[in-house]
Short mmCIF file of C-alpha atoms and ligand atoms in Angstrom, two decimals:
data_model
loop_
_atom_site.label_atom_id
_atom_site.label_comp_id
_atom_site.label_asym_id
_atom_site.label_seq_id
_atom_site.Cartn_x
_atom_site.Cartn_y
_atom_site.Cartn_z
CA MET A 1 4.39 -21.33 -14.77
CA LEU A 2 0.55 -20.02 -15.62
CA LEU A 3 -0.04 -18.72 -18.84
CA PRO A 4 -2.50 -16.68 -20.35
CA GLY A 5 -5.96 -18.52 -20.54
CA ALA A 6 -5.09 -19.35 -16.74
CA THR A 7 -7.58 -18.25 -13.99
CA LEU A 8 -6.29 -15.80 -11.42
CA GLY A 9 -8.09 -14.78 -7.83
CA VAL A 10 -8.03 -11.96 -6.07
CA LEU A 11 -9.49 -11.78 -2.42
CA GLY A 12 -10.62 -8.38 -1.81
CA GLY A 13 -12.73 -6.30 -4.61
CA GLY A 14 -11.55 -2.55 -4.03
CA GLN A 15 -9.23 -0.30 -6.32
CA LEU A 16 -6.15 -2.64 -5.91
CA GLY A 17 -8.14 -5.85 -6.69
CA ARG A 18 -9.42 -3.47 -10.02
CA MET A 19 -6.33 -2.39 -11.47
CA PHE A 20 -5.03 -6.09 -10.76
CA THR A 21 -7.77 -7.40 -12.43
CA LEU A 22 -7.63 -5.06 -15.65
CA ALA A 23 -3.89 -5.69 -16.00
CA ALA A 24 -4.62 -9.66 -15.81
CA ARG A 25 -7.72 -9.62 -18.17
CA THR A 26 -5.54 -7.38 -20.68
CA MET A 27 -2.74 -10.22 -20.78
CA GLY A 28 -5.27 -12.67 -21.29
CA TYR A 29 -6.03 -14.12 -17.73
CA ARG A 30 -9.73 -14.91 -16.29
CA VAL A 31 -9.88 -13.16 -12.90
CA VAL A 32 -12.12 -14.07 -10.34
CA VAL A 33 -12.80 -11.68 -7.60
CA LEU A 34 -14.00 -12.54 -3.72
CA ASP A 35 -15.96 -9.46 -2.31
CA PRO A 36 -18.84 -9.13 -0.25
CA ASP A 37 -19.65 -5.60 -1.87
CA PHE A 38 -22.19 -6.41 -4.51
CA ALA A 39 -20.79 -2.95 -6.33
CA SER A 40 -17.07 -3.85 -5.68
CA PRO A 41 -14.92 -2.04 -7.95
CA ALA A 42 -12.98 -5.07 -9.07
CA GLY A 43 -15.76 -6.95 -9.16
CA GLN A 44 -17.34 -4.61 -11.66
CA MET A 45 -14.06 -5.61 -14.13
CA ALA A 46 -13.94 -9.88 -13.29
CA ASP A 47 -14.70 -12.76 -15.45
CA GLU A 48 -16.77 -13.85 -11.82
CA HIS A 49 -17.35 -11.82 -8.79
CA LEU A 50 -18.30 -14.33 -5.90
CA CYS A 51 -20.31 -11.77 -3.75
CA ALA A 52 -19.98 -13.04 -0.37
CA ASP A 53 -18.12 -12.88 2.95
CA TYR A 54 -14.10 -13.40 2.89
CA ARG A 55 -14.78 -16.44 5.57
CA ASP A 56 -17.98 -17.93 3.02
CA GLN A 57 -16.94 -21.48 2.93
CA ASN A 58 -18.89 -22.27 -0.31
CA ALA A 59 -17.37 -19.14 -1.74
CA LEU A 60 -13.97 -20.41 -0.83
CA GLN A 61 -14.38 -23.84 -2.25
CA ARG A 62 -15.25 -21.91 -5.50
CA MET A 63 -12.42 -20.27 -5.79
CA ALA A 64 -9.99 -23.01 -4.90
CA GLU A 65 -11.84 -25.01 -7.72
CA THR A 66 -11.87 -22.45 -10.43
CA CYS A 67 -8.29 -20.38 -9.65
CA ASP A 68 -5.05 -21.70 -10.81
CA ALA A 69 -3.51 -18.99 -8.45
CA VAL A 70 -4.69 -16.27 -5.90
CA THR A 71 -3.45 -13.28 -4.41
CA THR A 72 -4.71 -10.77 -2.15
CA GLU A 73 -5.27 -6.76 -2.30
CA TRP A 74 -5.86 -6.45 1.45
CA GLU A 75 -3.36 -7.73 3.85
CA ASN A 76 -6.55 -8.24 6.57
CA VAL A 77 -7.85 -11.20 4.81
CA PRO A 78 -8.85 -13.63 7.62
CA ALA A 79 -5.84 -16.04 7.96
CA GLU A 80 -8.24 -18.90 8.15
CA SER A 81 -9.04 -18.11 4.05
CA ILE A 82 -5.43 -17.74 3.51
CA GLU A 83 -5.19 -21.30 4.77
CA PHE A 84 -8.21 -22.82 3.32
CA LEU A 85 -7.20 -21.73 -0.13
CA ALA A 86 -3.08 -22.20 0.35
CA ARG A 87 -4.01 -26.29 1.06
CA ARG A 88 -6.08 -26.21 -2.45
CA CYS A 89 -4.29 -24.15 -5.15
CA LEU A 90 -1.09 -21.66 -4.95
CA VAL A 91 -1.57 -18.83 -3.08
CA ALA A 92 0.93 -15.66 -2.95
CA PRO A 93 2.41 -13.61 -1.03
CA SER A 94 1.99 -16.59 1.40
CA ALA A 95 -0.04 -16.50 4.67
CA GLU A 96 3.44 -15.66 6.81
CA CYS A 97 4.29 -12.44 4.64
CA LEU A 98 0.87 -11.60 5.36
CA ALA A 99 0.95 -12.06 9.09
CA VAL A 100 4.29 -10.30 9.06
CA ALA A 101 2.52 -7.28 7.57
CA GLN A 102 -0.53 -7.07 9.63
CA ASP A 103 1.34 -6.57 12.94
CA ARG A 104 3.28 -3.42 13.37
CA LEU A 105 5.19 -5.33 16.07
CA ALA A 106 6.42 -8.45 13.76
CA GLU A 107 7.12 -6.24 10.81
CA LYS A 108 9.71 -3.90 12.71
CA THR A 109 11.05 -7.12 14.52
CA ARG A 110 11.75 -8.50 10.99
CA ALA A 111 13.02 -5.46 9.44
CA ARG A 112 15.45 -5.08 12.20
CA GLU A 113 16.53 -8.88 11.64
CA PHE A 114 17.45 -7.95 7.99
CA GLY A 115 19.64 -4.91 8.87
CA CYS A 116 16.50 -1.83 8.35
CA ASP A 117 16.76 1.04 11.36
CA THR A 118 13.10 1.76 12.90
CA ALA A 119 11.81 3.89 15.31
CA PRO A 120 12.70 3.45 18.65
CA PHE A 121 9.19 1.43 20.03
CA ALA A 122 7.99 -0.69 22.89
CA ASN A 123 5.37 -3.18 23.08
CA ILE A 124 2.13 -2.65 24.73
CA GLU A 125 0.22 -5.81 25.01
CA ASP A 126 -2.35 -4.47 27.70
CA SER A 127 -2.65 -1.40 29.98
CA GLY A 128 0.26 -2.97 32.41
CA ASP A 129 2.63 -2.31 29.69
CA LEU A 130 2.32 1.16 29.44
CA VAL A 131 4.35 2.74 32.28
CA HIS A 132 7.20 0.39 31.21
CA ALA A 133 6.66 1.50 27.30
CA TRP A 134 6.74 5.11 28.53
CA SER A 135 9.82 4.74 30.53
CA MET A 136 11.49 3.44 27.35
CA ILE A 137 10.27 5.71 24.86
CA GLY A 138 9.28 9.04 26.46
CA ALA A 139 8.12 12.11 24.91
CA PRO A 140 7.30 13.21 22.27
CA ALA A 141 5.81 9.55 21.13
CA LEU A 142 3.27 7.89 19.42
CA LEU A 143 1.05 5.31 20.14
CA LYS A 144 -0.22 2.92 17.19
CA THR A 145 -2.54 0.32 17.12
CA ARG A 146 -0.46 -2.87 16.28
CA ARG A 147 -3.13 -4.13 13.91
CA MET A 148 -5.93 -2.44 11.30
CA GLY A 149 -4.27 1.14 11.07
CA TYR A 150 -3.99 2.54 8.11
CA ASP A 151 -4.47 6.08 6.31
CA GLY A 152 -3.10 7.58 9.51
CA LYS A 153 -6.08 5.85 11.46
CA GLY A 154 -5.40 4.19 15.26
CA GLN A 155 -2.62 6.42 16.02
CA VAL A 156 -2.47 9.19 18.68
CA ARG A 157 0.71 11.55 19.48
CA VAL A 158 1.20 11.44 23.16
CA ASN A 159 3.61 13.81 25.21
CA SER A 160 3.04 12.70 28.98
CA LEU A 161 2.26 9.09 30.66
CA ASP A 162 -1.24 10.48 31.33
CA GLU A 163 -2.02 11.11 27.74
CA LEU A 164 -0.38 7.92 26.73
CA VAL A 165 -3.17 6.18 29.30
CA ALA A 166 -5.69 8.17 27.74
CA ALA A 167 -5.01 7.50 24.35
CA HIS A 168 -4.68 3.79 24.91
CA GLU A 169 -8.20 3.95 26.41
CA GLN A 170 -9.23 5.71 23.27
CA LEU A 171 -7.50 3.39 20.84
CA GLY A 172 -10.08 0.28 22.64
CA SER A 173 -7.28 -1.04 24.83
CA VAL A 174 -5.70 -3.30 22.03
CA PRO A 175 -2.30 -4.00 21.77
CA CYS A 176 -0.34 -1.05 20.31
CA LEU A 177 3.11 -0.08 19.82
CA LEU A 178 4.87 3.26 21.53
CA GLU A 179 7.11 4.73 19.06
CA GLY A 180 9.51 7.65 19.32
CA PHE A 181 8.50 10.62 17.21
CA LEU A 182 11.16 11.25 14.82
CA PRO A 183 12.34 14.44 12.98
CA LEU A 184 11.10 13.77 9.46
CA GLU A 185 12.83 15.04 6.26
CA ARG A 186 10.96 13.30 3.86
CA GLU A 187 8.66 10.05 3.17
CA VAL A 188 9.56 7.81 0.27
CA SER A 189 8.29 4.17 -0.28
CA VAL A 190 9.78 1.39 -2.34
CA VAL A 191 7.69 -0.88 -4.76
CA LEU A 192 9.21 -4.03 -5.77
CA ALA A 193 8.07 -7.44 -7.18
CA ARG A 194 9.92 -10.86 -6.52
CA ASN A 195 8.82 -13.99 -8.07
CA ALA A 196 9.41 -17.82 -6.94
CA LEU A 197 12.51 -17.66 -8.85
CA GLY A 198 13.74 -14.95 -6.44
CA GLU A 199 14.12 -12.62 -9.16
CA ILE A 200 13.36 -9.46 -7.81
CA ALA A 201 12.56 -5.84 -10.08
CA VAL A 202 12.15 -2.53 -8.31
CA PHE A 203 10.78 0.53 -9.29
CA PRO A 204 12.01 4.17 -8.41
CA VAL A 205 11.71 5.69 -5.11
CA ALA A 206 8.75 7.51 -4.69
CA GLU A 207 8.38 10.65 -2.43
CA ASN A 208 5.48 10.41 -0.62
CA GLN A 209 3.41 13.82 1.21
CA HIS A 210 0.51 13.24 3.08
CA ALA A 211 -2.60 15.32 4.00
CA HIS A 212 -4.77 14.36 7.17
CA GLY A 213 -3.31 11.15 7.34
CA ILE A 214 -3.79 10.01 3.85
CA LEU A 215 -1.33 9.53 0.71
CA ASP A 216 -1.76 13.31 -1.14
CA ILE A 217 0.71 12.92 -3.66
CA SER A 218 3.73 11.06 -4.93
CA ILE A 219 6.50 12.55 -6.44
CA VAL A 220 8.69 10.35 -8.96
CA PRO A 221 11.71 10.26 -8.94
CA ALA A 222 12.07 11.11 -5.14
CA ARG A 223 14.23 14.24 -4.29
CA VAL A 224 16.64 12.75 -2.81
CA PRO A 225 20.44 11.79 -3.06
CA GLU A 226 21.09 8.85 -5.20
CA SER A 227 22.84 7.32 -2.20
CA ILE A 228 19.56 7.31 -0.29
CA SER A 229 17.50 5.92 -3.03
CA ALA A 230 19.85 3.28 -3.65
CA LYS A 231 19.59 2.26 0.16
CA THR A 232 16.27 2.44 0.14
CA ARG A 233 15.70 -0.16 -2.60
CA ASP A 234 18.68 -2.01 -1.15
CA MET A 235 16.87 -2.61 2.22
CA ALA A 236 13.40 -3.13 0.63
CA SER A 237 14.79 -6.21 -1.63
CA ARG A 238 16.91 -7.38 1.50
CA ILE A 239 13.08 -7.68 3.17
CA ALA A 240 11.82 -9.45 0.21
CA GLN A 241 14.30 -11.69 0.47
CA GLY A 242 14.43 -12.50 3.79
CA LEU A 243 10.64 -13.33 3.96
CA ASN A 244 11.20 -15.28 0.64
CA TYR A 245 8.40 -12.84 -0.41
CA VAL A 246 6.45 -13.82 -3.81
CA GLY A 247 4.41 -10.99 -5.04
CA VAL A 248 4.37 -7.12 -5.08
CA LEU A 249 5.64 -5.55 -1.93
CA ALA A 250 5.91 -1.95 -0.85
CA VAL A 251 7.98 -0.44 1.98
CA GLU A 252 7.80 2.88 3.38
CA PHE A 253 10.91 4.56 4.82
CA PHE A 254 11.34 7.83 6.74
CA VAL A 255 14.57 9.86 5.51
CA LEU A 256 15.34 11.68 8.65
CA ARG A 257 16.87 15.84 8.96
CA ASP A 258 20.55 13.91 9.84
CA GLY A 259 20.16 11.71 6.46
CA ARG A 260 19.45 8.18 8.56
CA ILE A 261 16.86 6.17 6.68
CA VAL A 262 14.40 4.22 8.80
CA PHE A 263 11.80 1.52 7.78
CA ASN A 264 8.30 2.64 8.72
CA GLU A 265 5.61 -0.35 7.43
CA MET A 266 5.03 -2.40 4.66
CA ALA A 267 2.52 -3.49 2.55
CA PRO A 268 2.09 -7.11 1.22
CA ARG A 269 0.31 -5.65 -2.02
CA PRO A 270 0.83 -2.85 -4.53
CA HIS A 271 0.48 0.13 -2.98
CA ASN A 272 -1.13 3.86 -3.49
CA SER A 273 2.52 5.32 -3.99
CA GLY A 274 3.00 3.03 -7.05
CA HIS A 275 0.24 4.02 -9.05
CA TYR A 276 2.29 6.43 -10.69
CA THR A 277 3.67 3.31 -12.46
CA LEU A 278 0.50 2.69 -14.55
CA ASP A 279 1.61 5.35 -16.76
CA ALA A 280 5.18 6.21 -15.96
CA CYS A 281 7.01 3.02 -16.36
CA ALA A 282 7.83 0.16 -18.93
CA THR A 283 5.82 -2.07 -17.06
CA ASP A 284 3.12 -1.28 -13.78
CA GLN A 285 2.99 -2.67 -10.34
CA PHE A 286 -0.19 -4.61 -11.17
CA GLN A 287 1.36 -5.91 -14.42
CA GLN A 288 3.95 -7.05 -11.89
CA GLN A 289 1.44 -8.82 -9.58
CA VAL A 290 -0.09 -10.79 -12.42
CA ARG A 291 3.79 -12.00 -13.61
CA ALA A 292 4.80 -12.73 -9.90
CA LEU A 293 1.87 -14.75 -9.04
CA ALA A 294 1.79 -16.58 -12.54
CA GLY A 295 5.42 -17.52 -12.11
CA LEU A 296 6.72 -15.31 -15.23
CA PRO A 297 9.72 -13.63 -15.54
CA LEU A 298 9.26 -10.02 -14.04
CA GLY A 299 8.47 -6.81 -16.49
CA ASP A 300 11.16 -3.74 -16.57
CA PRO A 301 10.21 -1.46 -14.04
CA ARG A 302 12.31 1.27 -15.77
CA LEU A 303 10.86 5.07 -15.20
CA LEU A 304 10.13 6.40 -18.85
CA THR A 305 9.20 9.84 -17.38
CA PRO A 306 8.98 11.96 -14.27
CA VAL A 307 5.54 11.91 -12.82
CA VAL A 308 3.29 13.07 -9.99
CA MET A 309 0.67 11.24 -8.73
CA VAL A 310 -2.47 12.98 -7.19
CA ASN A 311 -5.14 11.02 -5.58
CA LEU A 312 -8.84 12.09 -5.69
CA LEU A 313 -10.68 11.53 -2.65
CA GLY A 314 -14.66 12.03 -2.11
CA ASP A 315 -14.39 15.47 -0.73
CA ILE A 316 -14.06 17.41 -4.11
CA TRP A 317 -17.54 15.11 -5.28
CA ALA A 318 -19.52 17.48 -3.17
CA HIS A 319 -19.22 20.48 -6.16
CA GLY A 320 -18.97 17.83 -8.81
CA PRO A 321 -15.17 17.68 -10.14
CA GLN A 322 -14.72 19.57 -13.51
CA TRP A 323 -13.11 16.98 -15.07
CA LEU A 324 -12.05 19.00 -18.05
CA GLU A 325 -9.84 20.83 -16.01
CA LEU A 326 -7.89 17.60 -15.72
CA LEU A 327 -8.24 15.90 -19.61
CA LYS A 328 -7.74 19.28 -21.32
CA HIS A 329 -3.64 18.53 -20.48
CA PRO A 330 -2.21 16.17 -22.47
CA GLY A 331 0.28 15.30 -19.74
CA VAL A 332 -2.71 14.15 -17.37
CA GLN A 333 -3.75 10.45 -17.47
CA LEU A 334 -6.69 10.25 -15.15
CA HIS A 335 -7.84 6.63 -13.29
CA LEU A 336 -11.52 6.26 -11.72
CA TYR A 337 -12.42 3.25 -9.58
CA GLY A 338 -15.96 3.15 -10.35
CA LYS A 339 -17.28 3.83 -6.68
CA ALA A 340 -20.60 4.74 -6.91
CA GLU A 341 -20.72 6.61 -3.32
CA ALA A 342 -18.27 9.67 -2.56
CA ARG A 343 -17.38 10.15 1.16
CA PRO A 344 -14.99 12.56 2.81
CA GLY A 345 -11.59 10.69 2.59
CA ARG A 346 -12.57 8.02 0.57
CA LYS A 347 -10.32 7.38 -2.50
CA MET A 348 -12.33 7.40 -5.73
CA GLY A 349 -9.57 7.98 -8.13
CA HIS A 350 -6.26 9.23 -8.92
CA TYR A 351 -4.15 10.88 -11.68
CA ASN A 352 -0.78 11.07 -13.10
CA CYS A 353 0.97 14.19 -14.45
CA LEU A 354 3.49 13.46 -16.87
CA ALA A 355 6.39 15.96 -18.08
CA PRO A 356 9.83 16.37 -19.07
CA THR A 357 11.30 17.37 -15.64
CA VAL A 358 9.72 16.67 -11.87
CA ASP A 359 9.56 20.59 -11.50
CA GLU A 360 7.16 20.60 -14.23
CA ALA A 361 5.32 17.37 -13.26
CA LEU A 362 4.78 19.02 -9.87
CA SER A 363 3.76 22.44 -11.09
CA LEU A 364 1.41 20.38 -13.63
CA ALA A 365 0.06 18.72 -10.41
CA MET A 366 -0.31 21.99 -8.48
CA THR A 367 -2.48 24.01 -10.98
CA THR A 368 -4.64 20.83 -12.09
CA ARG A 369 -5.43 20.29 -7.83
CA ALA A 370 -6.34 23.75 -7.57
CA ALA A 371 -8.30 23.76 -10.72
CA ILE A 372 -10.51 21.22 -9.32
CA GLY A 373 -10.74 22.19 -5.87
CA ILE A 374 -8.32 20.41 -3.91
CA SER A 375 -7.40 22.35 -1.37
CA GLY A 376 -4.21 22.50 0.87
P1 AMP B 1 2.07 5.23 9.46
O1 AMP B 1 0.43 4.57 10.07
O2 AMP B 1 2.98 4.63 10.30
O3 AMP B 1 2.04 5.12 8.39
O4 AMP B 1 2.07 6.67 10.01
C1 AMP B 1 0.98 7.63 9.57
C2 AMP B 1 1.99 8.95 9.48
O5 AMP B 1 2.42 9.42 10.67
C3 AMP B 1 3.16 8.80 8.69
O6 AMP B 1 3.28 8.42 7.54
C4 AMP B 1 3.96 9.55 9.17
O7 AMP B 1 3.70 10.90 8.56
C5 AMP B 1 3.84 9.93 10.25
N1 AMP B 1 4.58 9.19 11.49
C6 AMP B 1 4.30 7.92 11.73
N2 AMP B 1 5.37 7.59 12.58
C7 AMP B 1 5.99 8.31 12.82
C8 AMP B 1 7.17 8.13 13.87
N3 AMP B 1 7.82 7.41 14.37
N4 AMP B 1 7.70 9.58 14.14
C9 AMP B 1 7.16 11.07 13.34
N5 AMP B 1 6.01 10.79 12.30
C10 AMP B 1 5.72 9.64 12.15
#
């Protein structure tokens, strides 16, 4: 067990690393961040920022020497770097868990082993597999790259074999999955923490709405029957247990129009759809990440108030965001990530709308979104 005063490391210096760093330092830990960006959001908050490539041997050596335990905010950190560190200090989640979450084929195959339903899918290693995959899945379908897809990137909707062939080429002819396109009723996610003793704390289920492939808002509690929430929490726990996972894990599910629950993907780290926990839960997802990494008992994940989280993308920086339109509401909590450059689609921050009921939280979210110029 690592108590306050110990040093924790994080690979990756984006907003997730920043919120981990803030949580850890609040709890009295020292934090070392490895990220190649001089102005990285987490580096700004860390005791030490190793400004180097994720493969840099000197930086990794320094991290291994100074840190008692290391985690990651990004699943695509090079496997060799994780293995290098794991030989020298505690690393969680494990290289094996990261490898599963990096590959859509591996994560869906494992999820099925743990009893979760998935969309029908066919593996496409190379263009020689396209005809067979099409004969298995058919229209309508989604072609997704197996690796490095996020925020709707790396995927194309296809309605014929010709379209599939063109889409595969457009995605660089890399290994892909062809997935049946499902009739979605809602999208929900479950964030949980598991420590090395196997204790699990599951946060309430979030209902997620996306715009242009990027998470737009999360509504908590999700507006689904309790039986569906309970099943998704149970499935996420089974995955964490099955993988012997240590850390914070986010699992995304689809709820279909016929009530079926389908596993979509997982992230081996805190998740954008868990940012509501920062203001609405007894313990937030970053405190849980610290606790799980340090081998401490997990905190209470209980929801204290209904909440709607709204993402702030760089698009609205074009006309200078009117922060007072948010801050004048006592129920709004603003979080900005310290990114100097605002680009369209770039996650710059988020805010949580707290209210006595979920309808009131949603209405506060809608009013404030309009007031600061978020369209749609
Ligand atoms: P993903 O990158 O897998 O999270 O997919 C991005 C978004 O595409 C999801 O949030 C869904 O809105 C949609 N989507 C992904 N897979 C499917 C599917 N099999 N059927 C219908 N919609 C999907």
